[in-house]
Amino acid sequence: MTLKHEAAYINGRWQSTNNTIAVDNPATQEVIGRVPNLDESHIQQATDHAHTAWQHWRELPTTERGDYLMAWYHAIMAHQDELAALMTEEQGKPLAEAKGEIAYGASFVKWFAEEARRANGNTIPAMSRTQQITVIKQPVGVCAAITPWNFPNSMITRKAAAALAAGCTIIVKPASATPFSALALAQLAEDVGIPKGVFNVVTGKASMIAKVVTTDARVRKISFTGSTDVGRQLMQSAATNIQRISLELGGNAPFIVFDDADIDKAVAGAVAAKFRNNGQTCVCVNRFYVHRSVLSSFESKLVAAVKALQVGNGIESGVQLGPLINNEAVQTYQQHIDDALEHGGNLLYGNQAADGNFVQPTVITNVSPKARVCREETFAPLAAIVPFDSETEVLDYANESEYGLAGYFYSESVRRCWRVAMALEVGMVGINEGLISNATAPFGGIKASGLGREGAHDGLEEYLETKYLCFNFAD
Ligand code: SIN
């Protein structure tokens, strides 16, 4: 049984077309396969089938849906090595990191396998003596997920597993750069007997697919991870049929190192939070704010840690940073470096010419808060440091962003930890911690970083409707 399919997966069937899209390996820039460029009629068929399948899937006991998901989880973990190899080939991240993502992605399937049975409602004392109020939860219906290339497995599982647990069916549109990881998940869903039409993977032009699913009133929810601009357009389109929408959009995470921080821990957290997935993570640090009194110690330790990072093709052992996804990403990285230097920044390490999609991790200090790297998502391995003098000043810097996904800070003072955690305008805060992603925690942002939460019990609620039943037991 192969896990690499060059066909879409609709209603339990592998769908091919003559018109195809090429998929590249970002490390070698060679074509590694092709997937169908589906047309509108295929997406409509996928919706028809997902709607039909929903009639049965929604009726299953939650424990039975949980059993399917648990079997899917075990199948994913049993194929961790093959799935990781496929991911490295299409996305570029190092094999060890890809294996980590498979385990992270599978952890959502396991979490929602268990959480399915906790789609609890409640009862509320009524204001009338002859009434009883009961609240039940029901699946929202057919869902569509549009997912990104940076986490080709886990951004699917954390949407799809929640949807399936709640009793919804789903049509997944993976990024055109990384469709094979999604199609491999479909193969494993089929292997464990998830009924046809429940989990579908469609490939093709994102704008066309988004148009079809947002204009079909049978699709009751859209979940998207990607850029704020596209999220905004999807939200407008979803308004036509008043579809529910979850959006996990751009970030611009601040990372603050206070004068009372443990600098070694802060540097370890900084490397994890900045260089995970080569900086191509929505919750990656974009801007470091370091108190002037600990600046030189932080800078020298960070540069030493960054110099030790090995860049290369992700299939080679020891590599920690793979290529960027494409040339456009390389250009953004270079533009942000040039702009930071033009804004008075001092280069501490990096900024060598790119070799294909490979770039050097770079550290620049004394960056002006006005530089692009402080205002826009870089999505690349550039660490830009802005010195600060007071807590008030740094909170102003941190919060003067249209984004509000994640924020991090290091301090050994309990009082400051509470104060700053409460004041940061973000959905997630790492306090003396650089890795915050976890299936058990509600992942999501505020402001232009999006709406809704994924993971945790909140992630299940996103796929459930609340229905209130008013019983009258008067004689
Ligand atoms: C993202 O980059 O969108 C998500 C990363 C994560 O789950 O940590």
Short mmCIF file of C-alpha atoms and ligand atoms in Angstrom, two decimals:
data_model
loop_
_atom_site.label_atom_id
_atom_site.label_comp_id
_atom_site.label_asym_id
_atom_site.label_seq_id
_atom_site.Cartn_x
_atom_site.Cartn_y
_atom_site.Cartn_z
CA MET A 1 0.00 0.00 0.00
CA THR A 2 1.47 3.36 -1.01
CA LEU A 3 0.90 6.50 1.01
CA LYS A 4 1.86 8.79 -1.86
CA HIS A 5 -1.16 9.40 -4.08
CA GLU A 6 -1.26 11.64 -7.13
CA ALA A 7 -5.08 11.76 -6.96
CA ALA A 8 -7.69 13.57 -4.88
CA TYR A 9 -9.85 11.59 -2.43
CA ILE A 10 -13.59 12.11 -2.76
CA ASN A 11 -16.21 9.82 -1.23
CA GLY A 12 -13.71 7.02 -0.72
CA ARG A 13 -12.50 7.09 -4.33
CA TRP A 14 -9.20 8.29 -5.78
CA GLN A 15 -9.98 10.95 -8.38
CA SER A 16 -7.49 11.79 -11.16
CA THR A 17 -7.66 14.44 -13.88
CA ASN A 18 -5.66 15.21 -17.00
CA ASN A 19 -5.14 18.75 -15.79
CA THR A 20 -2.62 18.60 -12.95
CA ILE A 21 -0.51 20.74 -10.60
CA ALA A 22 3.21 20.04 -10.13
CA VAL A 23 4.60 19.69 -6.60
CA ASP A 24 8.26 20.60 -5.94
CA ASN A 25 10.80 19.57 -3.38
CA PRO A 26 11.90 22.96 -1.95
CA ALA A 27 15.40 21.59 -1.21
CA THR A 28 16.18 20.45 -4.77
CA GLN A 29 13.49 22.43 -6.63
CA GLU A 30 12.71 19.25 -8.57
CA VAL A 31 9.18 18.13 -9.35
CA ILE A 32 8.30 15.21 -7.06
CA GLY A 33 4.80 14.51 -8.35
CA ARG A 34 1.53 15.97 -9.61
CA VAL A 35 -1.97 16.22 -8.19
CA PRO A 36 -5.29 16.92 -9.92
CA ASN A 37 -6.34 20.45 -10.70
CA LEU A 38 -9.99 19.71 -9.94
CA ASP A 39 -12.80 21.81 -11.38
CA GLU A 40 -15.97 23.18 -9.80
CA SER A 41 -18.01 20.08 -10.59
CA HIS A 42 -15.61 17.89 -8.56
CA ILE A 43 -15.92 20.18 -5.55
CA GLN A 44 -19.71 20.15 -5.86
CA GLN A 45 -19.60 16.35 -5.97
CA ALA A 46 -17.39 16.31 -2.87
CA THR A 47 -19.97 18.50 -1.12
CA ASP A 48 -22.85 16.23 -2.23
CA HIS A 49 -21.04 13.19 -0.85
CA ALA A 50 -19.96 14.89 2.37
CA HIS A 51 -23.58 15.93 2.89
CA THR A 52 -24.90 12.41 2.27
CA ALA A 53 -22.25 10.87 4.54
CA TRP A 54 -23.12 13.35 7.28
CA GLN A 55 -26.64 11.85 7.63
CA HIS A 56 -25.12 8.60 8.91
CA TRP A 57 -21.99 9.94 10.63
CA ARG A 58 -23.92 12.40 12.81
CA GLU A 59 -26.12 9.55 14.13
CA LEU A 60 -23.23 7.42 15.39
CA PRO A 61 -22.69 7.35 19.14
CA THR A 62 -19.85 9.64 20.11
CA THR A 63 -17.90 6.66 21.43
CA GLU A 64 -18.04 4.99 18.01
CA ARG A 65 -16.74 8.11 16.30
CA GLY A 66 -14.05 8.23 18.97
CA ASP A 67 -13.10 4.63 18.15
CA TYR A 68 -12.64 5.48 14.47
CA LEU A 69 -10.45 8.41 15.42
CA MET A 70 -8.39 6.34 17.83
CA ALA A 71 -7.79 3.77 15.08
CA TRP A 72 -6.74 6.62 12.75
CA TYR A 73 -4.34 7.89 15.44
CA HIS A 74 -2.69 4.47 15.74
CA ALA A 75 -2.43 4.14 11.94
CA ILE A 76 -0.75 7.56 11.70
CA MET A 77 1.75 6.70 14.41
CA ALA A 78 2.44 3.29 12.85
CA HIS A 79 3.43 5.11 9.65
CA GLN A 80 5.29 7.97 11.33
CA ASP A 81 8.55 7.40 9.41
CA GLU A 82 6.94 7.20 5.95
CA LEU A 83 4.72 10.21 6.64
CA ALA A 84 7.72 12.20 7.86
CA ALA A 85 9.75 11.31 4.76
CA LEU A 86 6.88 12.44 2.53
CA MET A 87 6.62 15.69 4.47
CA THR A 88 10.35 16.43 4.23
CA GLU A 89 10.21 15.81 0.49
CA GLU A 90 7.37 18.26 -0.14
CA GLN A 91 7.84 20.80 2.66
CA GLY A 92 11.58 20.72 3.34
CA LYS A 93 11.61 20.52 7.14
CA PRO A 94 14.30 18.22 8.59
CA LEU A 95 13.30 14.60 9.03
CA ALA A 96 13.47 14.72 12.84
CA GLU A 97 11.22 17.79 12.87
CA ALA A 98 8.85 16.14 10.38
CA LYS A 99 8.61 13.11 12.67
CA GLY A 100 7.83 15.50 15.50
CA GLU A 101 5.08 17.07 13.43
CA ILE A 102 3.52 13.67 12.68
CA ALA A 103 3.39 12.95 16.42
CA TYR A 104 2.01 16.46 17.06
CA GLY A 105 -0.62 16.00 14.32
CA ALA A 106 -1.56 12.56 15.65
CA SER A 107 -1.91 14.00 19.16
CA PHE A 108 -4.91 16.04 17.93
CA VAL A 109 -6.54 12.88 16.57
CA LYS A 110 -6.01 11.15 19.91
CA TRP A 111 -7.21 14.16 21.88
CA PHE A 112 -10.43 14.47 19.87
CA ALA A 113 -10.96 10.66 19.88
CA GLU A 114 -11.23 11.04 23.64
CA GLU A 115 -12.99 14.40 23.63
CA ALA A 116 -15.78 13.20 21.27
CA ARG A 117 -17.68 11.75 24.25
CA ARG A 118 -17.55 15.07 26.06
CA ALA A 119 -19.84 16.97 23.68
CA ASN A 120 -21.87 17.73 26.78
CA GLY A 121 -24.86 19.99 27.07
CA ASN A 122 -26.38 21.15 30.35
CA THR A 123 -29.62 21.86 32.15
CA ILE A 124 -30.64 25.29 33.40
CA PRO A 125 -33.24 26.03 36.08
CA ALA A 126 -36.14 27.73 34.30
CA MET A 127 -37.88 30.90 35.45
CA SER A 128 -41.24 29.20 35.21
CA ARG A 129 -42.34 26.49 37.67
CA THR A 130 -43.55 24.25 34.84
CA GLN A 131 -40.58 24.47 32.54
CA GLN A 132 -37.27 22.72 32.30
CA ILE A 133 -34.48 23.98 30.09
CA THR A 134 -32.07 21.54 28.51
CA VAL A 135 -29.17 22.45 26.26
CA ILE A 136 -27.83 19.88 23.81
CA LYS A 137 -24.92 19.97 21.38
CA GLN A 138 -25.21 18.86 17.77
CA PRO A 139 -22.72 18.75 14.87
CA VAL A 140 -22.78 21.84 12.66
CA GLY A 141 -22.79 19.81 9.42
CA VAL A 142 -20.52 19.66 6.40
CA CYS A 143 -17.28 21.58 6.98
CA ALA A 144 -14.52 22.76 4.67
CA ALA A 145 -10.91 23.26 5.78
CA ILE A 146 -8.32 25.20 3.84
CA THR A 147 -4.90 24.40 5.23
CA PRO A 148 -1.33 25.76 4.92
CA TRP A 149 1.98 24.33 3.70
CA ASN A 150 4.02 25.03 6.84
CA PHE A 151 2.44 22.19 8.86
CA PRO A 152 1.09 19.85 6.17
CA ASN A 153 -0.17 17.22 8.64
CA SER A 154 -1.05 18.83 11.95
CA MET A 155 -3.01 21.79 10.59
CA ILE A 156 -5.30 19.20 8.95
CA THR A 157 -5.66 16.87 11.91
CA ARG A 158 -6.45 19.61 14.38
CA LYS A 159 -9.38 20.73 12.23
CA ALA A 160 -10.52 17.37 10.82
CA ALA A 161 -10.29 15.34 14.03
CA ALA A 162 -12.34 17.96 15.89
CA ALA A 163 -14.93 18.04 13.10
CA LEU A 164 -15.22 14.25 12.89
CA ALA A 165 -15.41 13.90 16.68
CA ALA A 166 -18.28 16.39 16.76
CA GLY A 167 -20.17 14.42 14.08
CA CYS A 168 -19.38 16.64 11.08
CA THR A 169 -17.98 15.54 7.74
CA ILE A 170 -15.18 17.49 6.09
CA ILE A 171 -13.67 18.51 2.77
CA VAL A 172 -9.99 19.40 3.15
CA LYS A 173 -8.17 21.57 0.65
CA PRO A 174 -4.44 21.27 1.42
CA ALA A 175 -1.91 23.82 0.21
CA SER A 176 -0.87 23.14 -3.39
CA ALA A 177 2.77 23.05 -2.24
CA THR A 178 2.15 20.16 0.19
CA PRO A 179 -0.81 17.98 -0.86
CA PHE A 180 0.85 14.57 -0.39
CA SER A 181 0.77 14.64 3.41
CA ALA A 182 -2.99 15.29 3.27
CA LEU A 183 -3.60 12.52 0.75
CA ALA A 184 -1.59 10.11 2.90
CA LEU A 185 -3.90 10.94 5.82
CA ALA A 186 -6.85 10.05 3.56
CA GLN A 187 -5.30 6.67 2.77
CA LEU A 188 -4.91 5.95 6.48
CA ALA A 189 -8.48 7.10 7.19
CA GLU A 190 -9.66 4.65 4.55
CA ASP A 191 -7.49 1.86 5.97
CA VAL A 192 -9.13 2.15 9.39
CA GLY A 193 -12.61 2.15 7.86
CA ILE A 194 -13.69 5.76 8.29
CA PRO A 195 -16.81 5.69 6.10
CA LYS A 196 -16.67 7.13 2.60
CA GLY A 197 -17.59 10.79 2.28
CA VAL A 198 -16.65 11.60 5.89
CA PHE A 199 -13.06 12.76 5.17
CA ASN A 200 -12.39 14.11 1.67
CA VAL A 201 -9.26 15.74 0.24
CA VAL A 202 -9.60 17.99 -2.82
CA THR A 203 -6.75 19.57 -4.76
CA GLY A 204 -6.75 22.48 -7.16
CA LYS A 205 -6.99 26.22 -7.18
CA ALA A 206 -7.72 27.54 -3.67
CA SER A 207 -9.77 30.52 -4.85
CA MET A 208 -12.10 28.31 -6.95
CA ILE A 209 -12.52 25.77 -4.14
CA ALA A 210 -13.18 28.54 -1.61
CA LYS A 211 -15.81 30.01 -3.93
CA VAL A 212 -17.64 26.69 -4.32
CA VAL A 213 -17.69 25.86 -0.60
CA THR A 214 -18.70 29.35 0.50
CA THR A 215 -21.54 29.59 -2.01
CA ASP A 216 -23.03 26.20 -1.06
CA ALA A 217 -25.41 26.61 1.87
CA ARG A 218 -24.99 22.94 2.83
CA VAL A 219 -21.43 23.74 3.94
CA ARG A 220 -22.00 25.06 7.46
CA LYS A 221 -18.47 25.87 8.53
CA ILE A 222 -15.21 27.06 7.03
CA SER A 223 -11.91 26.68 8.88
CA PHE A 224 -8.84 28.36 7.48
CA THR A 225 -5.20 28.70 8.47
CA GLY A 226 -3.17 31.15 6.41
CA SER A 227 -2.71 34.82 5.69
CA THR A 228 -4.83 37.61 7.14
CA ASP A 229 -5.64 38.91 3.64
CA VAL A 230 -7.09 35.60 2.49
CA GLY A 231 -8.87 35.14 5.83
CA ARG A 232 -10.55 38.51 5.37
CA GLN A 233 -11.79 37.53 1.89
CA LEU A 234 -13.05 34.17 3.14
CA MET A 235 -14.92 35.85 5.96
CA GLN A 236 -16.64 38.11 3.45
CA SER A 237 -17.57 35.14 1.26
CA ALA A 238 -18.80 33.10 4.24
CA ALA A 239 -21.18 35.97 5.03
CA THR A 240 -23.32 35.03 2.00
CA ASN A 241 -24.62 31.89 3.66
CA ILE A 242 -23.86 32.98 7.25
CA GLN A 243 -21.38 30.14 7.54
CA ARG A 244 -19.49 29.71 10.74
CA ILE A 245 -15.82 30.52 10.34
CA SER A 246 -12.61 29.84 12.24
CA LEU A 247 -9.52 31.74 11.17
CA GLU A 248 -5.94 31.15 12.29
CA LEU A 249 -4.16 34.00 10.55
CA GLY A 250 -0.89 35.87 10.57
CA GLY A 251 1.18 36.50 13.66
CA ASN A 252 3.91 38.90 14.69
CA ALA A 253 4.98 37.45 18.01
CA PRO A 254 7.00 39.57 20.43
CA PHE A 255 9.58 37.87 22.68
CA ILE A 256 10.57 39.97 25.68
CA VAL A 257 13.66 39.39 27.80
CA PHE A 258 13.39 41.36 31.04
CA ASP A 259 16.36 42.40 33.19
CA ASP A 260 15.38 39.72 35.76
CA ALA A 261 15.29 36.88 33.19
CA ASP A 262 17.41 33.74 33.33
CA ILE A 263 19.40 34.49 30.14
CA ASP A 264 20.38 30.89 29.37
CA LYS A 265 16.75 29.81 29.53
CA ALA A 266 15.71 32.83 27.47
CA VAL A 267 18.24 31.96 24.76
CA ALA A 268 17.08 28.32 24.64
CA GLY A 269 13.46 29.53 24.41
CA ALA A 270 14.41 32.09 21.76
CA VAL A 271 16.02 29.45 19.52
CA ALA A 272 12.99 27.17 19.85
CA ALA A 273 10.44 29.93 19.33
CA LYS A 274 12.27 31.65 16.45
CA PHE A 275 13.88 28.83 14.47
CA ARG A 276 11.23 26.07 14.70
CA ASN A 277 10.35 25.10 11.12
CA ASN A 278 13.00 27.57 9.95
CA GLY A 279 10.92 30.50 11.19
CA GLN A 280 7.93 29.46 9.08
CA THR A 281 5.42 29.14 11.90
CA CYS A 282 2.57 31.51 12.72
CA VAL A 283 3.63 31.52 16.38
CA CYS A 284 7.33 32.08 15.57
CA VAL A 285 8.94 35.11 17.15
CA ASN A 286 9.14 38.06 14.79
CA ARG A 287 10.65 40.65 17.13
CA PHE A 288 12.85 40.31 20.18
CA TYR A 289 12.74 43.03 22.83
CA VAL A 290 15.68 42.81 25.21
CA HIS A 291 16.28 44.98 28.29
CA ARG A 292 19.38 47.12 27.72
CA SER A 293 21.06 45.84 30.91
CA VAL A 294 21.10 42.21 29.62
CA LEU A 295 21.45 43.03 25.92
CA SER A 296 25.10 42.09 25.34
CA SER A 297 24.82 38.84 27.30
CA PHE A 298 21.66 37.82 25.40
CA GLU A 299 23.17 38.81 22.03
CA SER A 300 26.40 36.87 22.47
CA LYS A 301 24.65 33.72 23.73
CA LEU A 302 22.00 33.88 21.00
CA VAL A 303 24.62 34.31 18.26
CA ALA A 304 26.61 31.33 19.62
CA ALA A 305 23.45 29.18 19.57
CA VAL A 306 22.46 30.34 16.07
CA LYS A 307 25.96 29.71 14.65
CA ALA A 308 25.61 26.09 15.78
CA LEU A 309 22.41 25.53 13.75
CA GLN A 310 23.05 23.31 10.74
CA VAL A 311 21.37 24.28 7.46
CA GLY A 312 20.83 21.73 4.68
CA ASN A 313 18.58 19.28 2.92
CA GLY A 314 16.23 17.90 5.57
CA ILE A 315 16.95 14.29 4.63
CA GLU A 316 20.58 14.63 5.79
CA SER A 317 21.24 13.70 9.38
CA GLY A 318 22.08 16.51 11.78
CA VAL A 319 20.33 19.19 9.71
CA GLN A 320 18.22 21.54 11.87
CA LEU A 321 17.10 24.13 9.31
CA GLY A 322 15.85 23.05 5.88
CA PRO A 323 15.14 25.30 2.91
CA LEU A 324 12.49 28.00 2.85
CA ILE A 325 9.39 26.94 0.96
CA ASN A 326 10.07 28.92 -2.24
CA ASN A 327 11.86 31.87 -3.79
CA GLU A 328 9.19 34.35 -2.73
CA ALA A 329 9.92 33.42 0.90
CA VAL A 330 13.65 33.96 0.29
CA GLN A 331 12.89 37.41 -1.11
CA THR A 332 10.79 38.43 1.92
CA TYR A 333 13.59 37.27 4.24
CA GLN A 334 16.13 39.35 2.28
CA GLN A 335 13.87 42.41 2.14
CA HIS A 336 13.31 42.30 5.91
CA ILE A 337 17.06 42.05 6.54
CA ASP A 338 17.86 44.95 4.17
CA ASP A 339 15.12 47.06 5.70
CA ALA A 340 16.26 46.31 9.30
CA LEU A 341 19.84 47.31 8.38
CA GLU A 342 18.59 50.47 6.65
CA HIS A 343 16.72 51.28 9.88
CA GLY A 344 20.02 51.36 11.78
CA GLY A 345 20.30 47.67 12.74
CA ASN A 346 23.74 46.04 13.31
CA LEU A 347 24.30 42.65 11.73
CA LEU A 348 25.59 40.18 14.35
CA TYR A 349 25.47 37.02 12.23
CA GLY A 350 24.18 35.68 8.91
CA ASN A 351 22.87 37.48 5.83
CA GLN A 352 24.86 35.50 3.28
CA ALA A 353 23.51 35.15 -0.26
CA ALA A 354 20.85 32.47 -0.57
CA ASP A 355 21.70 29.17 -2.25
CA GLY A 356 18.44 28.17 -3.96
CA ASN A 357 15.85 28.23 -1.17
CA PHE A 358 18.52 27.83 1.54
CA VAL A 359 19.28 30.88 3.66
CA GLN A 360 21.48 31.47 6.67
CA PRO A 361 19.87 32.11 10.06
CA THR A 362 20.49 35.77 10.80
CA VAL A 363 20.68 37.93 13.93
CA ILE A 364 20.43 41.74 13.80
CA THR A 365 20.47 44.00 16.84
CA ASN A 366 19.53 47.62 17.54
CA VAL A 367 16.66 47.30 15.11
CA SER A 368 14.23 50.20 15.02
CA PRO A 369 10.62 49.40 16.07
CA LYS A 370 9.67 51.07 12.77
CA ALA A 371 11.44 48.40 10.67
CA ARG A 372 9.29 46.02 8.60
CA VAL A 373 10.42 43.05 10.68
CA CYS A 374 8.67 44.64 13.68
CA ARG A 375 5.44 45.24 11.78
CA GLU A 376 5.06 42.38 9.28
CA GLU A 377 5.32 38.62 9.57
CA THR A 378 8.78 37.54 8.28
CA PHE A 379 8.25 33.74 8.15
CA ALA A 380 12.00 33.14 7.90
CA PRO A 381 15.01 32.62 10.20
CA LEU A 382 15.71 36.27 11.00
CA ALA A 383 16.04 37.27 14.67
CA ALA A 384 15.69 41.04 15.05
CA ILE A 385 16.50 42.56 18.45
CA VAL A 386 15.12 45.87 19.73
CA PRO A 387 16.58 47.14 23.03
CA PHE A 388 14.22 48.62 25.66
CA ASP A 389 14.49 50.37 29.03
CA SER A 390 11.17 49.91 30.87
CA GLU A 391 8.22 47.54 31.21
CA THR A 392 5.76 50.21 30.07
CA GLU A 393 7.82 50.98 26.99
CA VAL A 394 8.12 47.32 25.96
CA LEU A 395 4.42 46.62 26.46
CA ASP A 396 3.67 49.51 24.13
CA TYR A 397 6.05 48.05 21.54
CA ALA A 398 4.60 44.56 21.92
CA ASN A 399 0.99 45.66 21.61
CA GLU A 400 1.38 48.15 18.80
CA SER A 401 0.64 45.51 16.18
CA GLU A 402 -2.48 44.70 14.23
CA TYR A 403 -1.74 41.01 15.04
CA GLY A 404 -2.34 39.19 18.30
CA LEU A 405 -1.51 35.51 17.97
CA ALA A 406 1.29 34.61 20.40
CA GLY A 407 3.71 36.41 22.71
CA TYR A 408 6.60 35.22 24.88
CA PHE A 409 8.52 36.68 27.78
CA TYR A 410 11.19 35.71 30.27
CA SER A 411 11.23 37.01 33.82
CA GLU A 412 11.92 35.47 37.23
CA SER A 413 9.44 37.75 39.03
CA VAL A 414 6.03 36.22 39.73
CA ARG A 415 4.38 39.63 40.00
CA ARG A 416 5.80 40.74 36.66
CA CYS A 417 4.80 37.45 35.04
CA TRP A 418 1.15 38.02 35.96
CA ARG A 419 1.23 41.70 35.03
CA VAL A 420 2.77 41.16 31.60
CA ALA A 421 0.75 38.01 30.79
CA MET A 422 -2.45 39.97 31.50
CA ALA A 423 -1.32 42.99 29.47
CA LEU A 424 -0.14 41.31 26.25
CA GLU A 425 -2.74 41.59 23.49
CA VAL A 426 -2.42 38.05 22.16
CA GLY A 427 -4.32 34.75 22.32
CA MET A 428 -1.39 32.69 23.67
CA VAL A 429 1.49 33.55 25.98
CA GLY A 430 4.69 31.61 26.64
CA ILE A 431 5.97 32.57 30.11
CA ASN A 432 9.55 31.35 30.43
CA GLU A 433 8.58 28.93 27.64
CA GLY A 434 9.35 29.02 23.92
CA LEU A 435 7.22 26.07 22.74
CA ILE A 436 3.54 26.58 23.43
CA SER A 437 1.84 24.35 20.83
CA ASN A 438 -0.06 21.52 22.42
CA ALA A 439 -3.22 19.54 21.52
CA THR A 440 -4.63 20.06 25.01
CA ALA A 441 -4.45 23.88 24.83
CA PRO A 442 -6.73 26.29 22.94
CA PHE A 443 -4.67 27.60 20.01
CA GLY A 444 -5.76 30.85 18.38
CA GLY A 445 -5.40 34.58 18.22
CA ILE A 446 -7.11 37.92 18.64
CA LYS A 447 -7.16 41.11 16.52
CA ALA A 448 -6.08 40.44 12.91
CA SER A 449 -4.69 37.03 13.94
CA GLY A 450 -8.08 35.41 13.73
CA LEU A 451 -11.17 33.96 15.32
CA GLY A 452 -11.86 30.73 17.15
CA ARG A 453 -9.67 28.15 18.84
CA GLU A 454 -8.23 24.81 17.81
CA GLY A 455 -7.26 21.97 20.15
CA ALA A 456 -8.51 21.62 23.74
CA HIS A 457 -12.24 21.26 24.43
CA ASP A 458 -12.72 24.65 22.73
CA GLY A 459 -11.66 23.03 19.45
CA LEU A 460 -14.57 20.58 19.66
CA GLU A 461 -17.05 23.34 20.47
CA GLU A 462 -16.12 25.07 17.19
CA TYR A 463 -17.87 22.19 15.37
CA LEU A 464 -20.95 21.99 17.61
CA GLU A 465 -24.21 23.91 17.53
CA THR A 466 -26.02 24.70 20.74
CA LYS A 467 -29.71 23.79 20.77
CA TYR A 468 -31.95 24.65 23.68
CA LEU A 469 -35.01 22.51 24.46
CA CYS A 470 -37.79 24.05 26.52
CA PHE A 471 -39.93 21.39 28.23
CA ASN A 472 -43.28 22.31 29.68
CA PHE A 473 -44.55 19.75 32.17
CA ALA A 474 -47.68 21.57 33.29
CA ASP A 475 -50.70 19.26 33.78
C1 SIN B 1 0.91 27.54 12.57
O1 SIN B 1 1.99 27.93 12.20
O2 SIN B 1 -0.11 27.91 12.02
C2 SIN B 1 0.71 26.58 13.71
C3 SIN B 1 1.89 26.15 14.39
C4 SIN B 1 1.61 25.35 15.64
O3 SIN B 1 0.61 24.65 15.78
O4 SIN B 1 2.45 25.45 16.51
#
